[in-house]
Every structure is written in C-alpha cells, then in structure tokens.
Coordinates of C-alpha atoms in Angstrom, one line a residue:
M1 CA 19.2 31.3 15.8
N2 CA 20.9 29.4 18.3
T3 CA 23.5 28.2 16.6
D4 CA 23.4 25.0 19.5
D5 CA 20.4 24.4 18.7
V6 CA 21.0 23.2 15.9
R7 CA 24.8 21.2 15.5
P8 CA 24.5 17.2 14.9
T9 CA 25.0 14.5 17.6
G10 CA 27.2 12.1 16.9
D11 CA 25.1 9.8 14.9
A12 CA 24.1 12.1 13.4
P13 CA 24.0 11.4 9.0
R14 CA 26.7 11.8 7.5
F15 CA 27.1 13.7 3.7
V16 CA 29.9 14.4 2.0
V17 CA 30.4 16.5 -1.5
Q18 CA 33.2 14.8 -4.1
I19 CA 34.4 16.7 -7.7
H20 CA 34.6 15.0 -10.2
D21 CA 36.5 15.5 -12.7
A22 CA 34.4 13.7 -15.5
R23 CA 33.0 14.5 -19.2
R24 CA 32.8 18.4 -17.6
M25 CA 33.5 18.9 -13.9
H26 CA 30.7 19.2 -11.3
F27 CA 30.6 18.7 -7.4
D28 CA 28.2 15.9 -6.4
F29 CA 27.0 16.4 -3.1
R30 CA 25.0 13.4 -1.0
L31 CA 23.2 13.1 1.4
E32 CA 22.6 10.4 3.7
V33 CA 19.1 9.2 3.1
D34 CA 16.8 5.9 4.2
G35 CA 20.5 4.3 3.5
V36 CA 21.0 6.0 0.3
L37 CA 22.9 8.7 -0.7
K38 CA 21.0 11.5 -2.1
S39 CA 23.0 12.9 -5.3
W40 CA 23.1 15.5 -7.0
A41 CA 25.5 17.3 -9.7
V42 CA 26.3 20.5 -8.4
P43 CA 27.7 21.9 -11.8
R44 CA 29.8 25.5 -9.4
G45 CA 29.7 23.7 -6.7
P46 CA 27.9 24.4 -3.1
S47 CA 28.6 28.3 -2.3
D48 CA 28.3 30.0 1.6
N49 CA 27.2 32.1 0.4
P50 CA 23.5 33.2 0.8
R51 CA 23.7 35.1 -2.6
D52 CA 24.4 32.3 -4.9
K53 CA 21.7 29.5 -5.7
R54 CA 23.5 26.8 -7.5
L55 CA 21.6 24.6 -9.9
A56 CA 22.1 21.0 -8.8
V57 CA 21.0 18.1 -11.3
P58 CA 19.4 14.6 -9.1
T59 CA 21.7 11.5 -10.4
Q60 CA 21.7 7.6 -9.4
D61 CA 21.5 7.3 -5.1
H62 CA 24.9 5.3 -4.9
P63 CA 25.6 3.3 -1.6
L64 CA 26.6 5.2 1.4
E65 CA 30.4 3.8 1.3
Y66 CA 30.7 5.8 -1.8
R67 CA 31.0 9.2 1.1
E68 CA 34.2 7.8 1.5
F69 CA 35.4 7.1 -2.4
E70 CA 38.6 9.3 -4.3
G71 CA 40.2 8.2 -7.5
V72 CA 39.9 7.4 -10.9
I73 CA 36.9 5.6 -12.0
P74 CA 38.2 4.3 -15.2
Q75 CA 37.2 5.3 -19.0
G76 CA 33.8 4.2 -20.6
E77 CA 32.9 3.1 -17.0
Q78 CA 29.5 5.4 -16.1
G79 CA 30.8 8.9 -14.8
G80 CA 35.0 7.9 -15.6
G81 CA 37.4 10.4 -14.2
T82 CA 39.3 12.1 -11.6
V83 CA 36.8 11.8 -7.5
I84 CA 37.8 13.6 -4.5
V85 CA 36.2 14.6 -0.9
W86 CA 36.0 18.2 -1.1
D87 CA 34.5 18.6 2.5
Q88 CA 32.4 15.5 4.4
G89 CA 30.7 16.1 8.0
T90 CA 28.0 15.0 9.3
Y91 CA 24.5 17.4 9.3
R92 CA 20.4 17.5 11.3
P93 CA 17.5 17.9 8.9
L94 CA 15.6 21.5 10.0
S95 CA 12.3 20.7 7.4
H96 CA 9.1 20.6 9.3
D97 CA 5.6 20.8 7.9
E98 CA 2.4 24.0 7.9
Q99 CA 1.9 23.6 11.4
G100 CA 5.9 24.1 12.6
T101 CA 5.4 19.9 13.1
P102 CA 9.1 18.7 11.9
V103 CA 8.6 15.6 8.8
S104 CA 11.5 13.0 8.1
F105 CA 14.4 14.3 5.0
G106 CA 12.8 11.6 3.2
E107 CA 9.8 13.3 3.7
A108 CA 10.5 16.8 2.6
L109 CA 12.3 16.1 -0.4
E110 CA 9.7 14.1 -1.8
R111 CA 7.2 17.0 -0.9
G112 CA 10.0 19.9 -2.9
H113 CA 12.4 21.3 -0.2
A114 CA 14.2 20.3 2.9
T115 CA 16.6 22.3 5.1
F116 CA 18.7 21.4 6.6
W117 CA 22.2 22.0 9.1
L118 CA 25.6 20.6 7.2
E119 CA 29.1 20.2 9.8
G120 CA 31.4 19.3 7.7
A121 CA 34.8 20.2 6.9
R122 CA 34.5 23.0 5.0
L123 CA 30.7 23.8 4.6
H124 CA 28.9 24.7 7.8
G125 CA 25.4 26.5 8.5
E126 CA 21.9 25.9 7.1
F127 CA 21.3 24.7 3.8
A128 CA 18.2 24.1 1.4
L129 CA 17.2 22.3 -1.2
T130 CA 14.1 23.3 -3.9
R131 CA 12.8 21.7 -6.7
L132 CA 11.8 23.3 -9.8
R133 CA 9.4 22.5 -12.1
A134 CA 9.2 22.0 -15.8
G135 CA 6.2 23.8 -16.5
D136 CA 2.6 24.5 -14.1
D137 CA 0.5 23.0 -17.6
E138 CA 2.7 19.4 -16.8
P139 CA -0.5 17.2 -16.4
E140 CA 1.9 15.4 -13.8
P141 CA 4.9 17.9 -12.8
S142 CA 8.7 16.6 -13.4
P143 CA 11.2 17.5 -11.1
V144 CA 13.8 19.1 -13.7
A145 CA 17.0 20.7 -10.7
W146 CA 17.0 21.7 -8.0
L147 CA 18.4 24.9 -6.5
L148 CA 21.3 24.6 -3.4
I149 CA 21.2 27.5 -1.5
K150 CA 23.1 28.8 1.9
A151 CA 20.8 30.4 4.2
N152 CA 21.8 33.6 5.3
D153 CA 23.0 32.5 9.3
N154 CA 26.5 33.6 10.9
E155 CA 28.2 30.8 9.3
A156 CA 27.3 33.0 5.8
V157 CA 29.8 33.8 4.1
H158 CA 28.9 37.7 1.9
D159 CA 32.4 39.1 0.7
G160 CA 34.0 36.3 -1.6
P161 CA 33.8 34.3 -4.1
G162 CA 31.5 31.1 -2.9
T163 CA 33.0 27.6 -4.3
P164 CA 37.1 27.2 -5.1
D165 CA 38.7 27.0 -8.4
P166 CA 37.5 22.6 -8.7
Y167 CA 41.4 22.6 -10.0
N168 CA 43.1 24.1 -7.3
A169 CA 41.1 22.9 -4.9
R170 CA 42.4 19.6 -2.1
S171 CA 40.5 17.0 -0.5
A172 CA 39.4 16.7 2.4
R173 CA 40.0 13.1 3.7
T174 CA 43.9 12.8 1.9
G175 CA 45.1 16.7 1.4
R176 CA 45.7 15.7 -2.1
T177 CA 44.3 17.3 -5.5
L178 CA 42.2 15.8 -8.2
H179 CA 45.4 15.8 -10.2
Q180 CA 47.9 14.0 -7.5
V181 CA 45.1 11.4 -7.2
E182 CA 44.7 11.4 -10.9
A183 CA 49.1 11.2 -10.8
A184 CA 48.9 8.2 -7.8
E185 CA 46.4 6.3 -10.1
R186 CA 48.7 6.3 -12.9
T187 CA 52.1 5.1 -11.0
H188 CA 50.1 3.1 -8.7
Q189 CA 48.7 0.8 -11.7
D190 CA 52.3 0.9 -13.5

C-alpha cells in the first residue's frame, strides 16, 4: 500500500488515546465521528504489533472537547481517576463496501467493521475495529465487544511489546506521567 495515498489532510477527523487510571487501569480509544468522540475502553491499550488483538469495549460517546482532557476526575464521579493523553492526532477512514465503494465511517461502525489510518504522535498506520457478537443463536446480535487490530503495514512493529507500561507512560500533550498529573492536582487543591 502506498502510504502517500492514505495520509490524512489538515481537516481530517481527530483521535485521542487516553490512559485512565480509574477503578481499573485502561486506555480509552476515541475517534471523532459525526460530531462526537466514539469511545472504547481498551484494557491492554492499542498495539502497533499486528499479532496483538486488543479487546475494545464500547463506552459512552464523549464531547469533542474531551479529546484534550488531562487531569483528575474526582472519586465518586463516573470514571473517577487520573487521565493523561497518551496519543493524539488525525485519522483517515478507509472502509468500503463489497463493491469497493467508500462508506462513511459511521456506517462502517454500524456494519461492525471499520478500517482507518492513524497519524498520531505514537500510533501510525492502518488499524481496524471489528465487532464481536454474543452468539449466532440470538434473534438480534448484540455488540459485546470489539477487537482493535493493527494492520501488517510498513508502520507495524514486529518485535517487542506493542504498548508501553501505562504507569511509566508520558503524555503526548504535556510529557507528564499519571503520577505527575495527580500530584499537580493535589498541589493545586491545597
């Protein structure tokens, strides 16, 4: 694949990956779609290694402004815990129908399989989100979870871990760790 053909333009939709140290540590993978951030909790984080198939559990849509959020959500509130922006950038939808005609990203998600090219501070290249179903015997298939998978392209990493240790990871926006963001919030409150 010629990567020049899939790199996004300046008005491309945005994405963000936030590390969220809440009840359970996880990564929040968010894509700008139809005026909101479609969101998935990815317990082990996105990987740039095609061998890693990452579970991605859909969560509620978030407002676009949330892609810049970094701070502490108070305990007792939904999602209470510390958040940093691990990666951010733009993406380009790559999904198409059976005839090869491009489809909107929202439609691709509704169909249960969306491919896209990320241009982030850390993540680059083609990825796919594929919906898993609860079971074929159900009258209406229910989305239980998705898989987030890196394509085997020129941007893929084949040796080493695909995602860093979230406790030592640094923000793509500020360079701070989760601990530093939390400490700064405590200092600000005192």
